[in-house]
């Protein structure tokens, strides 16, 4: 059994590295030559905990990296499509990479004896696997789904920052297919990978596609819910949002995860998937009022942070403000749709002077803001002469901050959007989202 993986981003490369490390025979494909070079030199093209280790193991065992899609199609029994489906400026989903990959697979199928199972892992709106991807592959291959190839939807639930852990131990595998034989073959593959006890749900492709959006929409809803309660807490002296989250999280009907109030959800998935599903709902004639409110609540978080700063500094114009944490969450260098980006944009519009620090994401941020902001070489440099520091990403290094670290600030004002310093006795003015002001 040979596995092909088309698209070596977070999902594809983590999957390839885990499969290869376990000795599965894998060919990973990407059309970005620079990326291929980097991966072949045993270096992941982005930071992800444990990925380098697993990649090294996989390359030493049974992972081959290629930029030849024909080779993948000729040799592989399963071809996983893991290319990105980002958001266009217009807000629509960008299917161009998926369409191109489908066309390339279809064209290569013309010259191949194999009848592969093509597994769509990329996030796509309901109907895309059948109405778009299948049609493109049928047209370019001259074959028919169920005959020359079989197409199956198999959404992915891994999180950045724990991509390897999640790939090793998924809570569920969803298989959406049209014919029993291909569903059973994919089920057997996953049972071989994860053991017979792995929870597998079988459904049709459009339901599988919708499960992914429902999952991410629910996670975003939980975050916006707790952020809304957090905003309420803000004006009640002495109240603490984390105690509230801990208490309601004990109720098994609610659950404790994704109840951490903060600056809002960012990243390449939740914001994009919310926009896409809202757009899709409107297109089919429903009004997703709840999901729109989730999005609006998320946007309000940044406004609230700015208001907090303005309340203390009167105006932010020409004030030196330090932002700690640029990645959309800890343990990643990914700054896509990071809340810090939104905060910096807002503060720059108000003519603040911004200095930033992040243990991993400085380079990625530099490509967005170039010379409009100052990039500190160290935490102490970031805080020196600052008139306000805003903690945006809960990196471990920031949880260790202590009084002496704030010594050189011109005005000791700390705005902690994740409450990571809330238990400390700080010799500074300390404001935090979700902690009622006294
Ligand atoms: C998300 C989902 O969690 C994954 O299940 C899914 O597979 C993935 O999208 C995807 O569609 O590919 P990810 O974007 O990597 O994963 O990150 P999350 O852990 O979901 O965090 C998203 C944002 O929500 C971050 O900005 C994080 O700081 C924020 N968040 C998360 C909170 O503000 N509070 C919480 O309690 C949890």
PDB file of C-alpha atoms in Angstrom, residues 136-334:
ATOM      1  CA  UNK A 136     -12.687  18.064 -12.590  1.00  0.00           C
ATOM      2  CA  UNK A 137     -11.033  14.668 -12.108  1.00  0.00           C
ATOM      3  CA  UNK A 138     -13.589  12.916 -14.332  1.00  0.00           C
ATOM      4  CA  UNK A 139     -13.129  15.486 -17.086  1.00  0.00           C
ATOM      5  CA  UNK A 140      -9.337  15.528 -16.990  1.00  0.00           C
ATOM      6  CA  UNK A 141      -8.934  11.753 -16.604  1.00  0.00           C
ATOM      7  CA  UNK A 142     -11.665  10.673 -18.978  1.00  0.00           C
ATOM      8  CA  UNK A 143     -12.707   8.189 -16.261  1.00  0.00           C
ATOM      9  CA  UNK A 144     -15.638   7.932 -13.888  1.00  0.00           C
ATOM     10  CA  UNK A 145     -15.829   8.066 -10.113  1.00  0.00           C
ATOM     11  CA  UNK A 146     -16.377   4.471  -8.959  1.00  0.00           C
ATOM     12  CA  UNK A 147     -14.546   3.115 -11.958  1.00  0.00           C
ATOM     13  CA  UNK A 148     -11.111   4.667 -12.670  1.00  0.00           C
ATOM     14  CA  UNK A 149     -10.857   6.205  -9.206  1.00  0.00           C
ATOM     15  CA  UNK A 150     -12.920   6.708  -6.065  1.00  0.00           C
ATOM     16  CA  UNK A 151     -13.378   9.934  -4.214  1.00  0.00           C
ATOM     17  CA  UNK A 152     -13.912  10.209  -0.449  1.00  0.00           C
ATOM     18  CA  UNK A 153     -14.173  13.181   1.951  1.00  0.00           C
ATOM     19  CA  UNK A 154     -12.155  12.933   5.157  1.00  0.00           C
ATOM     20  CA  UNK A 155     -11.977  16.232   7.115  1.00  0.00           C
ATOM     21  CA  UNK A 156      -9.055  16.958   9.426  1.00  0.00           C
ATOM     22  CA  UNK A 157      -9.336  18.209  13.015  1.00  0.00           C
ATOM     23  CA  UNK A 158      -5.712  18.828  14.004  1.00  0.00           C
ATOM     24  CA  UNK A 159      -4.670  22.084  15.678  1.00  0.00           C
ATOM     25  CA  UNK A 160      -1.519  24.056  14.992  1.00  0.00           C
ATOM     26  CA  UNK A 161       0.857  23.855  17.933  1.00  0.00           C
ATOM     27  CA  UNK A 162      -0.169  20.223  18.558  1.00  0.00           C
ATOM     28  CA  UNK A 163      -0.370  18.987  14.955  1.00  0.00           C
ATOM     29  CA  UNK A 164       1.807  15.906  15.569  1.00  0.00           C
ATOM     30  CA  UNK A 165       0.045  14.955  18.817  1.00  0.00           C
ATOM     31  CA  UNK A 166      -3.353  15.371  17.129  1.00  0.00           C
ATOM     32  CA  UNK A 167      -2.280  13.362  14.081  1.00  0.00           C
ATOM     33  CA  UNK A 168      -1.033  10.572  16.339  1.00  0.00           C
ATOM     34  CA  UNK A 169      -4.201  10.570  18.458  1.00  0.00           C
ATOM     35  CA  UNK A 170      -7.254  11.908  16.618  1.00  0.00           C
ATOM     36  CA  UNK A 171     -10.502  11.960  18.623  1.00  0.00           C
ATOM     37  CA  UNK A 172     -12.451  10.892  15.523  1.00  0.00           C
ATOM     38  CA  UNK A 173     -12.017   9.927  11.892  1.00  0.00           C
ATOM     39  CA  UNK A 174     -14.858  11.014   9.596  1.00  0.00           C
ATOM     40  CA  UNK A 175     -15.209   9.227   6.261  1.00  0.00           C
ATOM     41  CA  UNK A 176     -17.721  10.569   3.755  1.00  0.00           C
ATOM     42  CA  UNK A 177     -18.002   8.363   0.700  1.00  0.00           C
ATOM     43  CA  UNK A 178     -20.290   7.212  -2.068  1.00  0.00           C
ATOM     44  CA  UNK A 179     -19.355   3.567  -2.369  1.00  0.00           C
ATOM     45  CA  UNK A 180     -18.880   0.890   0.259  1.00  0.00           C
ATOM     46  CA  UNK A 181     -15.690  -0.594  -1.143  1.00  0.00           C
ATOM     47  CA  UNK A 182     -13.711   2.653  -1.021  1.00  0.00           C
ATOM     48  CA  UNK A 183     -15.138   3.544   2.414  1.00  0.00           C
ATOM     49  CA  UNK A 184     -14.057   0.140   3.720  1.00  0.00           C
ATOM     50  CA  UNK A 185     -10.579   0.453   2.231  1.00  0.00           C
ATOM     51  CA  UNK A 186     -10.057   3.837   3.883  1.00  0.00           C
ATOM     52  CA  UNK A 187     -11.478   2.525   7.155  1.00  0.00           C
ATOM     53  CA  UNK A 188      -9.001  -0.398   7.057  1.00  0.00           C
ATOM     54  CA  UNK A 189      -6.143   2.020   6.392  1.00  0.00           C
ATOM     55  CA  UNK A 190      -7.065   4.091   9.464  1.00  0.00           C
ATOM     56  CA  UNK A 191      -7.489   0.957  11.592  1.00  0.00           C
ATOM     57  CA  UNK A 192      -4.027  -0.136  10.549  1.00  0.00           C
ATOM     58  CA  UNK A 193      -2.680   3.301  11.458  1.00  0.00           C
ATOM     59  CA  UNK A 194      -4.529   3.825  14.751  1.00  0.00           C
ATOM     60  CA  UNK A 195      -5.570   0.343  15.854  1.00  0.00           C
ATOM     61  CA  UNK A 196      -9.006  -1.315  15.792  1.00  0.00           C
ATOM     62  CA  UNK A 197     -10.449   0.863  18.571  1.00  0.00           C
ATOM     63  CA  UNK A 198     -10.218   4.164  16.695  1.00  0.00           C
ATOM     64  CA  UNK A 199     -13.590   5.933  16.518  1.00  0.00           C
ATOM     65  CA  UNK A 200     -14.655   6.157  12.888  1.00  0.00           C
ATOM     66  CA  UNK A 201     -17.825   7.777  11.604  1.00  0.00           C
ATOM     67  CA  UNK A 202     -19.097   6.844   8.159  1.00  0.00           C
ATOM     68  CA  UNK A 203     -21.329   9.217   6.229  1.00  0.00           C
ATOM     69  CA  UNK A 204     -21.763  10.782   2.788  1.00  0.00           C
ATOM     70  CA  UNK A 205     -19.347  13.434   1.412  1.00  0.00           C
ATOM     71  CA  UNK A 206     -21.577  16.477   1.931  1.00  0.00           C
ATOM     72  CA  UNK A 207     -22.275  15.580   5.567  1.00  0.00           C
ATOM     73  CA  UNK A 208     -18.546  15.024   6.161  1.00  0.00           C
ATOM     74  CA  UNK A 209     -17.824  18.446   4.661  1.00  0.00           C
ATOM     75  CA  UNK A 210     -20.444  20.078   6.885  1.00  0.00           C
ATOM     76  CA  UNK A 211     -19.134  18.304  10.018  1.00  0.00           C
ATOM     77  CA  UNK A 212     -15.881  20.234   9.610  1.00  0.00           C
ATOM     78  CA  UNK A 213     -17.658  23.619   9.419  1.00  0.00           C
ATOM     79  CA  UNK A 214     -19.995  22.735  12.277  1.00  0.00           C
ATOM     80  CA  UNK A 215     -16.984  21.739  14.377  1.00  0.00           C
ATOM     81  CA  UNK A 216     -15.014  24.928  13.773  1.00  0.00           C
ATOM     82  CA  UNK A 217     -18.138  27.116  14.053  1.00  0.00           C
ATOM     83  CA  UNK A 218     -18.955  25.580  17.405  1.00  0.00           C
ATOM     84  CA  UNK A 219     -15.422  26.151  18.687  1.00  0.00           C
ATOM     85  CA  UNK A 220     -15.598  29.792  17.542  1.00  0.00           C
ATOM     86  CA  UNK A 221     -19.007  30.106  19.196  1.00  0.00           C
ATOM     87  CA  UNK A 222     -17.637  28.830  22.497  1.00  0.00           C
ATOM     88  CA  UNK A 223     -14.802  31.375  22.361  1.00  0.00           C
ATOM     89  CA  UNK A 224     -17.098  34.284  21.477  1.00  0.00           C
ATOM     90  CA  UNK A 225     -19.531  33.181  24.165  1.00  0.00           C
ATOM     91  CA  UNK A 226     -16.892  33.292  26.896  1.00  0.00           C
ATOM     92  CA  UNK A 227     -15.524  36.557  25.503  1.00  0.00           C
ATOM     93  CA  UNK A 228     -18.973  38.089  25.710  1.00  0.00           C
ATOM     94  CA  UNK A 229     -19.343  36.985  29.341  1.00  0.00           C
ATOM     95  CA  UNK A 230     -15.807  38.267  29.922  1.00  0.00           C
ATOM     96  CA  UNK A 231     -16.760  41.727  28.619  1.00  0.00           C
ATOM     97  CA  UNK A 232     -19.688  41.731  31.000  1.00  0.00           C
ATOM     98  CA  UNK A 233     -17.374  40.821  33.886  1.00  0.00           C
ATOM     99  CA  UNK A 234     -15.112  43.705  32.977  1.00  0.00           C
ATOM    100  CA  UNK A 235     -17.486  46.225  34.546  1.00  0.00           C
ATOM    101  CA  UNK A 236     -18.230  44.272  37.729  1.00  0.00           C
ATOM    102  CA  UNK A 237     -15.501  44.950  40.353  1.00  0.00           C
ATOM    103  CA  UNK A 238     -13.778  41.872  41.761  1.00  0.00           C
ATOM    104  CA  UNK A 239     -15.185  39.367  39.267  1.00  0.00           C
ATOM    105  CA  UNK A 240     -12.952  36.762  37.574  1.00  0.00           C
ATOM    106  CA  UNK A 241     -13.813  35.180  34.197  1.00  0.00           C
ATOM    107  CA  UNK A 242     -11.478  32.183  34.712  1.00  0.00           C
ATOM    108  CA  UNK A 243     -13.338  31.059  37.822  1.00  0.00           C
ATOM    109  CA  UNK A 244     -16.582  31.331  35.894  1.00  0.00           C
ATOM    110  CA  UNK A 245     -15.184  29.304  32.987  1.00  0.00           C
ATOM    111  CA  UNK A 246     -13.795  26.674  35.391  1.00  0.00           C
ATOM    112  CA  UNK A 247     -17.166  26.324  37.087  1.00  0.00           C
ATOM    113  CA  UNK A 248     -19.348  26.067  33.977  1.00  0.00           C
ATOM    114  CA  UNK A 249     -16.761  23.802  32.341  1.00  0.00           C
ATOM    115  CA  UNK A 250     -17.366  21.176  35.027  1.00  0.00           C
ATOM    116  CA  UNK A 251     -20.896  20.732  33.693  1.00  0.00           C
ATOM    117  CA  UNK A 252     -20.402  17.823  31.273  1.00  0.00           C
ATOM    118  CA  UNK A 253     -22.975  19.354  28.941  1.00  0.00           C
ATOM    119  CA  UNK A 254     -20.655  22.355  28.500  1.00  0.00           C
ATOM    120  CA  UNK A 255     -17.113  20.955  28.862  1.00  0.00           C
ATOM    121  CA  UNK A 256     -14.035  22.882  29.917  1.00  0.00           C
ATOM    122  CA  UNK A 257     -12.176  23.316  26.631  1.00  0.00           C
ATOM    123  CA  UNK A 258     -12.271  26.460  24.489  1.00  0.00           C
ATOM    124  CA  UNK A 259     -13.513  28.623  27.336  1.00  0.00           C
ATOM    125  CA  UNK A 260     -10.403  30.741  27.682  1.00  0.00           C
ATOM    126  CA  UNK A 261     -11.421  34.363  27.276  1.00  0.00           C
ATOM    127  CA  UNK A 262      -8.909  36.496  25.392  1.00  0.00           C
ATOM    128  CA  UNK A 263      -8.365  38.829  22.457  1.00  0.00           C
ATOM    129  CA  UNK A 264     -10.535  36.665  20.190  1.00  0.00           C
ATOM    130  CA  UNK A 265      -9.849  33.734  17.901  1.00  0.00           C
ATOM    131  CA  UNK A 266      -7.335  34.103  15.075  1.00  0.00           C
ATOM    132  CA  UNK A 267      -5.411  31.771  12.802  1.00  0.00           C
ATOM    133  CA  UNK A 268      -5.871  30.389   9.338  1.00  0.00           C
ATOM    134  CA  UNK A 269      -8.961  28.321  10.182  1.00  0.00           C
ATOM    135  CA  UNK A 270     -11.643  29.632  12.544  1.00  0.00           C
ATOM    136  CA  UNK A 271     -11.945  33.161  11.053  1.00  0.00           C
ATOM    137  CA  UNK A 272     -11.864  31.805   7.500  1.00  0.00           C
ATOM    138  CA  UNK A 273     -14.300  28.962   8.102  1.00  0.00           C
ATOM    139  CA  UNK A 274     -16.770  31.267   9.863  1.00  0.00           C
ATOM    140  CA  UNK A 275     -16.719  33.728   6.939  1.00  0.00           C
ATOM    141  CA  UNK A 276     -17.074  30.919   4.418  1.00  0.00           C
ATOM    142  CA  UNK A 277     -20.009  29.232   6.119  1.00  0.00           C
ATOM    143  CA  UNK A 278     -21.773  32.565   6.630  1.00  0.00           C
ATOM    144  CA  UNK A 279     -21.326  33.357   2.957  1.00  0.00           C
ATOM    145  CA  UNK A 280     -22.439  29.855   1.964  1.00  0.00           C
ATOM    146  CA  UNK A 281     -25.544  30.066   4.187  1.00  0.00           C
ATOM    147  CA  UNK A 282     -26.579  33.357   2.626  1.00  0.00           C
ATOM    148  CA  UNK A 283     -26.080  31.891  -0.828  1.00  0.00           C
ATOM    149  CA  UNK A 284     -28.477  29.042  -0.114  1.00  0.00           C
ATOM    150  CA  UNK A 285     -31.040  31.400   1.403  1.00  0.00           C
ATOM    151  CA  UNK A 286     -30.601  31.097   5.186  1.00  0.00           C
ATOM    152  CA  UNK A 287     -29.610  33.877   7.538  1.00  0.00           C
ATOM    153  CA  UNK A 288     -26.944  32.605   9.985  1.00  0.00           C
ATOM    154  CA  UNK A 289     -27.640  35.217  12.695  1.00  0.00           C
ATOM    155  CA  UNK A 290     -25.837  33.325  15.440  1.00  0.00           C
ATOM    156  CA  UNK A 291     -22.667  32.814  13.400  1.00  0.00           C
ATOM    157  CA  UNK A 292     -22.681  36.484  12.392  1.00  0.00           C
ATOM    158  CA  UNK A 293     -22.897  37.435  16.065  1.00  0.00           C
ATOM    159  CA  UNK A 294     -19.971  35.115  16.827  1.00  0.00           C
ATOM    160  CA  UNK A 295     -17.919  36.975  14.243  1.00  0.00           C
ATOM    161  CA  UNK A 296     -19.016  40.415  15.482  1.00  0.00           C
ATOM    162  CA  UNK A 297     -18.181  39.481  19.063  1.00  0.00           C
ATOM    163  CA  UNK A 298     -14.720  38.419  17.917  1.00  0.00           C
ATOM    164  CA  UNK A 299     -14.155  41.761  16.189  1.00  0.00           C
ATOM    165  CA  UNK A 300     -15.237  43.630  19.330  1.00  0.00           C
ATOM    166  CA  UNK A 301     -12.403  42.146  21.399  1.00  0.00           C
ATOM    167  CA  UNK A 302      -9.742  44.307  19.747  1.00  0.00           C
ATOM    168  CA  UNK A 303     -11.881  47.440  20.179  1.00  0.00           C
ATOM    169  CA  UNK A 304     -12.215  46.591  23.844  1.00  0.00           C
ATOM    170  CA  UNK A 305      -8.446  46.254  24.298  1.00  0.00           C
ATOM    171  CA  UNK A 306      -7.892  49.648  22.641  1.00  0.00           C
ATOM    172  CA  UNK A 307     -10.566  51.206  24.863  1.00  0.00           C
ATOM    173  CA  UNK A 308      -8.843  49.815  27.955  1.00  0.00           C
ATOM    174  CA  UNK A 309      -5.528  51.347  26.898  1.00  0.00           C
ATOM    175  CA  UNK A 310      -7.163  54.651  25.998  1.00  0.00           C
ATOM    176  CA  UNK A 311      -8.922  54.797  29.329  1.00  0.00           C
ATOM    177  CA  UNK A 312      -5.548  54.821  31.076  1.00  0.00           C
ATOM    178  CA  UNK A 313      -3.393  56.737  28.601  1.00  0.00           C
ATOM    179  CA  UNK A 314      -6.177  59.169  27.598  1.00  0.00           C
ATOM    180  CA  UNK A 315      -4.961  59.106  23.998  1.00  0.00           C
ATOM    181  CA  UNK A 316      -2.735  56.523  22.321  1.00  0.00           C
ATOM    182  CA  UNK A 317      -1.374  59.055  19.824  1.00  0.00           C
ATOM    183  CA  UNK A 318       2.451  59.072  19.880  1.00  0.00           C
ATOM    184  CA  UNK A 319       2.451  56.696  22.859  1.00  0.00           C
ATOM    185  CA  UNK A 320       5.061  53.939  22.908  1.00  0.00           C
ATOM    186  CA  UNK A 321       3.125  50.685  23.158  1.00  0.00           C
ATOM    187  CA  UNK A 322       4.748  47.246  23.396  1.00  0.00           C
ATOM    188  CA  UNK A 323       2.953  44.187  22.049  1.00  0.00           C
ATOM    189  CA  UNK A 324       4.082  40.847  23.492  1.00  0.00           C
ATOM    190  CA  UNK A 325       3.091  37.892  21.333  1.00  0.00           C
ATOM    191  CA  UNK A 326       2.422  38.052  17.602  1.00  0.00           C
ATOM    192  CA  UNK A 327       1.502  34.510  16.613  1.00  0.00           C
ATOM    193  CA  UNK A 328      -2.229  33.696  16.705  1.00  0.00           C
ATOM    194  CA  UNK A 329      -1.581  31.386  19.647  1.00  0.00           C
ATOM    195  CA  UNK A 330       1.418  29.989  21.505  1.00  0.00           C
ATOM    196  CA  UNK A 331       3.753  27.281  20.125  1.00  0.00           C
ATOM    197  CA  UNK A 332       3.484  28.383  16.515  1.00  0.00           C
ATOM    198  CA  UNK A 333       5.137  31.036  14.340  1.00  0.00           C
ATOM    199  CA  UNK A 334       1.936  31.475  12.327  1.00  0.00           C
TER     200      UNK A 334
END
